[in-house]
Amino acid sequence: MADAAAVDHGHRTGTGLSNNKLLMWVFLGSECLLFGGLISTYLIYRSRYADGPAPGDIFDIPFTSVSSFILLMSSLTMVLSLSALQRGDIRNNRVWLLATALLGSLFIGGQVYEFTTFLREGLGYTTSPFSSAFFTLTGFHGIHVSLGIVMLVSLLIASFRGTLTKERSETVEIVGLYWHFVDVVWIFIFTVIYLVPSPTS
Amino acid sequence: MNTTTQNVEAHEGGHDHPTDAKYIRVAIVLGIVTALEVATYFVNIPGAILIPVLLGMMVFKFFYVAAWFMHLRFDSPMFTKFFVTGLVLATLVYGVLLTVFEFWTKG
């Protein structure tokens, strides 16, 4: 099956697997270490909110729940976009790519709104060790989502130029892997940072 | 190619990928689990029960997305090995870090 997969994507490799896909998986494995570090740092500092707001006082769980649901559903639209391209359905591939980019943008919009609300309530980046760790973690994730949106828009442009065809569906699959990873990282962040009870002042 | 379920279709070159209907069912399950997670916020549950339940649902969602949307269930085990290696390494390294900083006892 692995050999067949390599043939499908038009090149043979030493492992019998697509090098590009393998590289993305190695990259995602290394990203686990990056986010692991950021999440651990947050956990260590979440009780050190000094004179600023405590996490339990400032988080808006209903709002973040909606954002999380939006990002989760963007994973569905992403995989539907890949599925459409693998069938050779270019039109639906574009529709689902656009939907994924829009849902991702909505998530980022929600994050910007959350950050500005926190700033208005007195939680700046340097207010406390808790705030620095929180903004760094969620900000890094937001940057990842934003880069994903750039990739999705690039795919859309490639599609309209006629270069994104069924034969090149692996490109969408690789961007999809990145997008789903960003989603699973948020699954982790949403539970550990928001839903697990946080310290209150 | 696939003999276990009608939710999977074959693609050229030997890939087995789920059908759109299966993807939608996976998303519905994920949505339901997310709703259950959020519901715990509105119910008064002791921390000793709440935290393991939340972590359990989180792990389920994490691996459910990886298995179905990221196709680890269907792709070469080599991809799973690379991803799990990073995941296990991160868990071990940061588990030690949290222990050193007495996170488990002092929070």
Tab-separated table of C-alpha atoms in Angstrom:
chain	number	residue	atom	x	y	z
A	1	MET	CA	0.000	0.000	0.000
A	2	ALA	CA	2.839	2.373	0.842
A	3	ASP	CA	4.486	1.703	-2.532
A	4	ALA	CA	1.208	2.264	-4.248
A	5	ALA	CA	0.794	5.559	-2.442
A	6	ALA	CA	4.175	6.736	-3.678
A	7	VAL	CA	3.286	5.741	-7.220
A	8	ASP	CA	-0.009	7.604	-6.882
A	9	HIS	CA	1.849	10.821	-6.156
A	10	GLY	CA	4.154	10.436	-9.080
A	11	HIS	CA	7.508	9.665	-7.467
A	12	ARG	CA	9.352	6.819	-5.776
A	13	THR	CA	11.161	7.277	-2.484
A	14	GLY	CA	13.458	5.208	-0.292
A	15	THR	CA	10.704	4.601	2.236
A	16	GLY	CA	7.997	4.030	-0.343
A	17	LEU	CA	6.179	6.989	1.183
A	18	SER	CA	5.774	10.536	-0.020
A	19	ASN	CA	8.717	12.572	1.271
A	20	ASN	CA	6.594	15.714	1.528
A	21	LYS	CA	4.007	13.987	3.668
A	22	LEU	CA	6.664	12.348	5.801
A	23	LEU	CA	8.308	15.739	6.319
A	24	MET	CA	5.003	17.242	7.438
A	25	TRP	CA	4.508	14.430	9.987
A	26	VAL	CA	8.041	14.905	11.345
A	27	PHE	CA	7.355	18.650	11.573
A	28	LEU	CA	4.074	18.006	13.421
A	29	GLY	CA	5.897	15.677	15.817
A	30	SER	CA	8.350	18.492	16.576
A	31	GLU	CA	5.462	20.938	16.991
A	32	CYS	CA	4.210	18.731	19.864
A	33	LEU	CA	7.381	19.723	21.700
A	34	LEU	CA	6.888	23.428	20.974
A	35	PHE	CA	3.302	23.489	22.217
A	36	GLY	CA	4.151	21.137	25.081
A	37	GLY	CA	6.649	23.723	26.311
A	38	LEU	CA	4.188	26.588	26.005
A	39	ILE	CA	1.377	24.669	27.726
A	40	SER	CA	3.669	23.531	30.570
A	41	THR	CA	4.899	27.089	31.088
A	42	TYR	CA	1.307	28.295	31.292
A	43	LEU	CA	0.434	25.585	33.839
A	44	ILE	CA	3.405	26.541	35.999
A	45	TYR	CA	2.559	30.261	35.931
A	46	ARG	CA	-1.247	30.218	35.936
A	47	SER	CA	-1.415	30.818	39.703
A	48	ARG	CA	1.013	33.757	39.538
A	49	TYR	CA	-1.330	36.548	38.496
A	50	ALA	CA	0.143	39.158	40.888
A	51	ASP	CA	-2.235	42.160	41.146
A	52	GLY	CA	-3.808	41.493	37.757
A	53	PRO	CA	-6.927	39.492	36.964
A	54	ALA	CA	-6.800	35.752	37.727
A	55	PRO	CA	-7.560	33.282	34.941
A	56	GLY	CA	-10.749	32.057	36.613
A	57	ASP	CA	-12.059	35.634	36.809
A	58	ILE	CA	-11.409	36.643	33.228
A	59	PHE	CA	-12.074	33.637	30.962
A	60	ASP	CA	-15.361	33.730	29.054
A	61	ILE	CA	-16.078	30.015	28.645
A	62	PRO	CA	-19.303	30.297	26.566
A	63	PHE	CA	-17.552	32.589	24.074
A	64	THR	CA	-14.451	30.378	23.823
A	65	SER	CA	-16.678	27.312	23.455
A	66	VAL	CA	-18.239	28.810	20.325
A	67	SER	CA	-14.741	29.615	18.941
A	68	SER	CA	-13.628	26.049	19.668
A	69	PHE	CA	-16.670	24.633	17.899
A	70	ILE	CA	-15.950	26.829	14.867
A	71	LEU	CA	-12.344	25.557	14.659
A	72	LEU	CA	-13.512	21.966	15.099
A	73	MET	CA	-15.967	22.330	12.223
A	74	SER	CA	-13.242	23.869	10.056
A	75	SER	CA	-11.500	20.483	10.264
A	76	LEU	CA	-14.605	18.931	8.718
A	77	THR	CA	-14.662	21.434	5.843
A	78	MET	CA	-10.923	20.885	5.313
A	79	VAL	CA	-11.289	17.126	4.980
A	80	LEU	CA	-14.338	17.561	2.706
A	81	SER	CA	-12.229	19.804	0.483
A	82	LEU	CA	-9.578	17.086	0.165
A	83	SER	CA	-12.216	14.458	-0.482
A	84	ALA	CA	-13.748	16.598	-3.250
A	85	LEU	CA	-10.381	17.080	-4.980
A	86	GLN	CA	-9.588	13.365	-4.767
A	87	ARG	CA	-12.854	12.779	-6.653
A	88	GLY	CA	-11.844	15.412	-9.195
A	89	ASP	CA	-14.634	17.752	-8.019
A	90	ILE	CA	-12.811	21.080	-8.386
A	91	ARG	CA	-15.855	23.256	-7.638
A	92	ASN	CA	-16.605	21.662	-4.262
A	93	ASN	CA	-12.902	21.610	-3.457
A	94	ARG	CA	-12.887	25.409	-3.806
A	95	VAL	CA	-16.102	25.812	-1.831
A	96	TRP	CA	-14.783	23.791	1.120
A	97	LEU	CA	-11.360	25.447	0.994
A	98	LEU	CA	-13.051	28.845	1.154
A	99	ALA	CA	-15.309	27.657	3.986
A	100	THR	CA	-12.272	26.445	5.939
A	101	ALA	CA	-10.464	29.764	5.454
A	102	LEU	CA	-13.569	31.678	6.548
A	103	LEU	CA	-14.078	29.532	9.656
A	104	GLY	CA	-10.389	29.954	10.504
A	105	SER	CA	-10.730	33.728	10.075
A	106	LEU	CA	-13.778	33.694	12.333
A	107	PHE	CA	-11.746	31.887	14.989
A	108	ILE	CA	-8.948	34.463	14.690
A	109	GLY	CA	-11.521	37.262	14.882
A	110	GLY	CA	-12.785	35.710	18.115
A	111	GLN	CA	-9.261	35.550	19.478
A	112	VAL	CA	-8.626	39.212	18.642
A	113	TYR	CA	-11.899	40.111	20.382
A	114	GLU	CA	-10.900	38.036	23.436
A	115	PHE	CA	-7.459	39.663	23.613
A	116	THR	CA	-8.847	43.198	23.338
A	117	THR	CA	-11.455	42.423	26.010
A	118	PHE	CA	-8.717	41.161	28.329
A	119	LEU	CA	-6.637	44.284	27.653
A	120	ARG	CA	-9.628	46.497	28.541
A	121	GLU	CA	-10.046	44.533	31.768
A	122	GLY	CA	-6.428	45.195	32.722
A	123	LEU	CA	-4.716	42.016	31.539
A	124	GLY	CA	-1.759	43.080	29.375
A	125	TYR	CA	1.125	40.967	28.117
A	126	THR	CA	3.401	42.015	31.001
A	127	THR	CA	0.780	42.307	33.745
A	128	SER	CA	1.821	39.033	35.386
A	129	PRO	CA	3.628	35.757	34.662
A	130	PHE	CA	0.167	34.252	34.077
A	131	SER	CA	-0.736	36.848	31.424
A	132	SER	CA	2.627	36.512	29.633
A	133	ALA	CA	2.300	32.717	29.501
A	134	PHE	CA	-1.352	32.918	28.414
A	135	PHE	CA	-0.813	35.438	25.605
A	136	THR	CA	2.318	33.624	24.398
A	137	LEU	CA	0.559	30.249	24.238
A	138	THR	CA	-2.694	31.394	22.644
A	139	GLY	CA	-0.856	33.942	20.476
A	140	PHE	CA	1.460	31.257	19.094
A	141	HIS	CA	-1.565	29.126	18.322
A	142	GLY	CA	-3.259	32.092	16.643
A	143	ILE	CA	-0.171	32.637	14.479
A	144	HIS	CA	-0.334	28.982	13.446
A	145	VAL	CA	-4.003	29.350	12.482
A	146	SER	CA	-3.198	32.548	10.551
A	147	LEU	CA	-0.411	30.783	8.628
A	148	GLY	CA	-2.887	27.997	7.872
A	149	ILE	CA	-5.304	30.573	6.439
A	150	VAL	CA	-2.503	31.924	4.216
A	151	MET	CA	-1.870	28.352	2.976
A	152	LEU	CA	-5.588	27.849	2.287
A	153	VAL	CA	-5.825	31.092	0.330
A	154	SER	CA	-2.706	30.050	-1.633
A	155	LEU	CA	-4.421	26.761	-2.486
A	156	LEU	CA	-7.510	28.659	-3.639
A	157	ILE	CA	-5.379	30.888	-5.870
A	158	ALA	CA	-3.619	27.795	-7.263
A	159	SER	CA	-7.009	26.226	-7.916
A	160	PHE	CA	-8.284	29.250	-9.839
A	161	ARG	CA	-5.048	29.256	-11.839
A	162	GLY	CA	-5.759	25.659	-12.759
A	163	THR	CA	-2.669	24.181	-11.092
A	164	LEU	CA	-4.505	22.418	-8.250
A	165	THR	CA	-5.793	19.257	-9.845
A	166	LYS	CA	-6.803	15.777	-8.716
A	167	GLU	CA	-3.277	14.562	-9.478
A	168	ARG	CA	-1.866	17.133	-7.034
A	169	SER	CA	-4.297	16.407	-4.228
A	170	GLU	CA	-1.397	15.543	-1.936
A	171	THR	CA	-0.723	19.290	-1.585
A	172	VAL	CA	-4.180	19.764	-0.094
A	173	GLU	CA	-3.662	16.691	2.080
A	174	ILE	CA	-0.432	18.137	3.521
A	175	VAL	CA	-2.006	21.542	4.230
A	176	GLY	CA	-4.916	19.603	5.717
A	177	LEU	CA	-2.563	17.742	8.082
A	178	TYR	CA	-1.236	21.090	9.319
A	179	TRP	CA	-4.755	22.451	9.725
A	180	HIS	CA	-5.987	19.408	11.666
A	181	PHE	CA	-2.918	19.591	13.889
A	182	VAL	CA	-3.712	23.199	14.735
A	183	ASP	CA	-7.203	21.967	15.602
A	184	VAL	CA	-5.987	19.150	17.877
A	185	VAL	CA	-3.663	21.564	19.655
A	186	TRP	CA	-6.678	23.785	20.344
A	187	ILE	CA	-8.610	20.742	21.629
A	188	PHE	CA	-5.814	20.401	24.189
A	189	ILE	CA	-5.627	24.133	24.994
A	190	PHE	CA	-9.388	24.505	25.320
A	191	THR	CA	-9.612	21.717	27.897
A	192	VAL	CA	-6.442	22.319	29.896
A	193	ILE	CA	-6.423	26.121	29.905
A	194	TYR	CA	-10.120	27.024	29.794
A	195	LEU	CA	-12.263	24.125	31.038
A	196	VAL	CA	-10.133	22.686	33.839
A	197	PRO	CA	-10.988	24.968	36.794
A	198	SER	CA	-8.522	27.878	37.022
A	199	PRO	CA	-7.406	29.882	40.060
A	200	THR	CA	-9.606	32.825	41.025
A	201	SER	CA	-8.634	35.909	43.003
B	1	MET	CA	-9.828	-3.101	-0.775
B	2	ASN	CA	-11.658	-2.455	2.413
B	3	THR	CA	-13.785	-5.233	3.785
B	4	THR	CA	-14.715	-3.966	7.218
B	5	THR	CA	-16.981	-1.018	6.585
B	6	GLN	CA	-18.989	0.736	3.931
B	7	ASN	CA	-17.781	4.072	5.307
B	8	VAL	CA	-14.507	3.821	3.414
B	9	GLU	CA	-13.833	4.230	-0.285
B	10	ALA	CA	-10.747	3.330	-2.281
B	11	HIS	CA	-8.723	5.974	-4.086
B	12	GLU	CA	-6.245	5.518	-6.876
B	13	GLY	CA	-2.963	4.042	-5.788
B	14	GLY	CA	-4.256	2.088	-2.847
B	15	HIS	CA	-5.427	4.812	-0.430
B	16	ASP	CA	-8.477	4.009	1.656
B	17	HIS	CA	-10.245	7.157	2.773
B	18	PRO	CA	-13.596	7.552	4.496
B	19	THR	CA	-16.635	8.762	2.594
B	20	ASP	CA	-18.029	12.281	3.100
B	21	ALA	CA	-20.928	10.815	5.071
B	22	LYS	CA	-18.466	9.182	7.471
B	23	TYR	CA	-16.555	12.468	7.875
B	24	ILE	CA	-19.819	14.211	8.771
B	25	ARG	CA	-20.637	11.499	11.332
B	26	VAL	CA	-17.161	11.931	12.858
B	27	ALA	CA	-17.767	15.692	13.091
B	28	ILE	CA	-21.135	15.113	14.777
B	29	VAL	CA	-19.495	12.865	17.383
B	30	LEU	CA	-16.812	15.506	17.975
B	31	GLY	CA	-19.494	18.180	18.309
B	32	ILE	CA	-21.409	16.089	20.857
B	33	VAL	CA	-18.278	15.454	22.939
B	34	THR	CA	-17.440	19.174	22.822
B	35	ALA	CA	-20.973	19.984	24.004
B	36	LEU	CA	-20.521	17.526	26.896
B	37	GLU	CA	-17.196	19.172	27.780
B	38	VAL	CA	-18.774	22.620	27.822
B	39	ALA	CA	-21.741	21.332	29.831
B	40	THR	CA	-19.405	20.418	32.684
B	41	TYR	CA	-18.709	24.154	33.111
B	42	PHE	CA	-22.347	24.781	34.016
B	43	VAL	CA	-22.683	21.832	36.405
B	44	ASN	CA	-21.123	21.678	39.836
B	45	ILE	CA	-18.885	18.599	39.685
B	46	PRO	CA	-16.089	17.918	42.216
B	47	GLY	CA	-12.618	18.501	40.764
B	48	ALA	CA	-11.519	14.926	41.521
B	49	ILE	CA	-14.163	13.683	39.072
B	50	LEU	CA	-14.304	16.641	36.694
B	51	ILE	CA	-10.622	16.785	35.709
B	52	PRO	CA	-10.224	13.082	34.733
B	53	VAL	CA	-13.523	13.250	32.804
B	54	LEU	CA	-12.419	16.395	30.922
B	55	LEU	CA	-8.990	14.942	30.169
B	56	GLY	CA	-10.600	11.703	28.971
B	57	MET	CA	-12.863	13.567	26.551
B	58	MET	CA	-9.906	15.677	25.384
B	59	VAL	CA	-7.778	12.602	24.635
B	60	PHE	CA	-10.711	10.977	22.813
B	61	LYS	CA	-11.203	14.064	20.597
B	62	PHE	CA	-7.455	14.401	19.983
B	63	PHE	CA	-7.026	10.846	18.733
B	64	TYR	CA	-10.398	10.759	16.946
B	65	VAL	CA	-9.357	13.757	14.806
B	66	ALA	CA	-5.893	12.249	14.228
B	67	ALA	CA	-7.363	8.870	13.245
B	68	TRP	CA	-10.142	10.027	10.919
B	69	PHE	CA	-9.411	13.550	9.676
B	70	MET	CA	-5.622	13.126	9.574
B	71	HIS	CA	-6.065	9.613	8.131
B	72	LEU	CA	-3.652	7.929	10.557
B	73	ARG	CA	-6.133	5.055	10.674
B	74	PHE	CA	-5.607	4.443	6.964
B	75	ASP	CA	-2.121	5.725	6.156
B	76	SER	CA	1.260	4.091	6.660
B	77	PRO	CA	2.110	3.271	10.319
B	78	MET	CA	5.377	5.178	9.723
B	79	PHE	CA	3.462	8.498	9.926
B	80	THR	CA	1.868	7.443	13.208
B	81	LYS	CA	5.282	6.519	14.604
B	82	PHE	CA	6.763	9.939	13.852
B	83	PHE	CA	3.789	11.768	15.340
B	84	VAL	CA	3.524	9.561	18.419
B	85	THR	CA	7.289	9.856	18.992
B	86	GLY	CA	6.951	13.657	19.218
B	87	LEU	CA	3.877	13.323	21.394
B	88	VAL	CA	5.457	10.830	23.817
B	89	LEU	CA	8.699	12.806	23.980
B	90	ALA	CA	6.789	16.018	24.749
B	91	THR	CA	4.714	14.256	27.413
B	92	LEU	CA	7.811	12.837	29.102
B	93	VAL	CA	9.940	15.995	28.922
B	94	TYR	CA	7.202	18.321	30.146
B	95	GLY	CA	5.940	15.794	32.675
B	96	VAL	CA	9.388	15.952	34.256
B	97	LEU	CA	9.369	19.767	34.014
B	98	LEU	CA	5.997	20.009	35.784
B	99	THR	CA	7.232	17.602	38.460
B	100	VAL	CA	10.390	19.659	38.999
B	101	PHE	CA	8.251	22.775	39.451
B	102	GLU	CA	5.998	20.853	41.907
B	103	PHE	CA	2.948	21.497	39.702
B	104	TRP	CA	1.226	18.259	40.776
B	105	THR	CA	1.408	19.112	44.477
B	106	LYS	CA	1.212	22.911	44.545
B	107	GLY	CA	-0.646	23.570	41.303
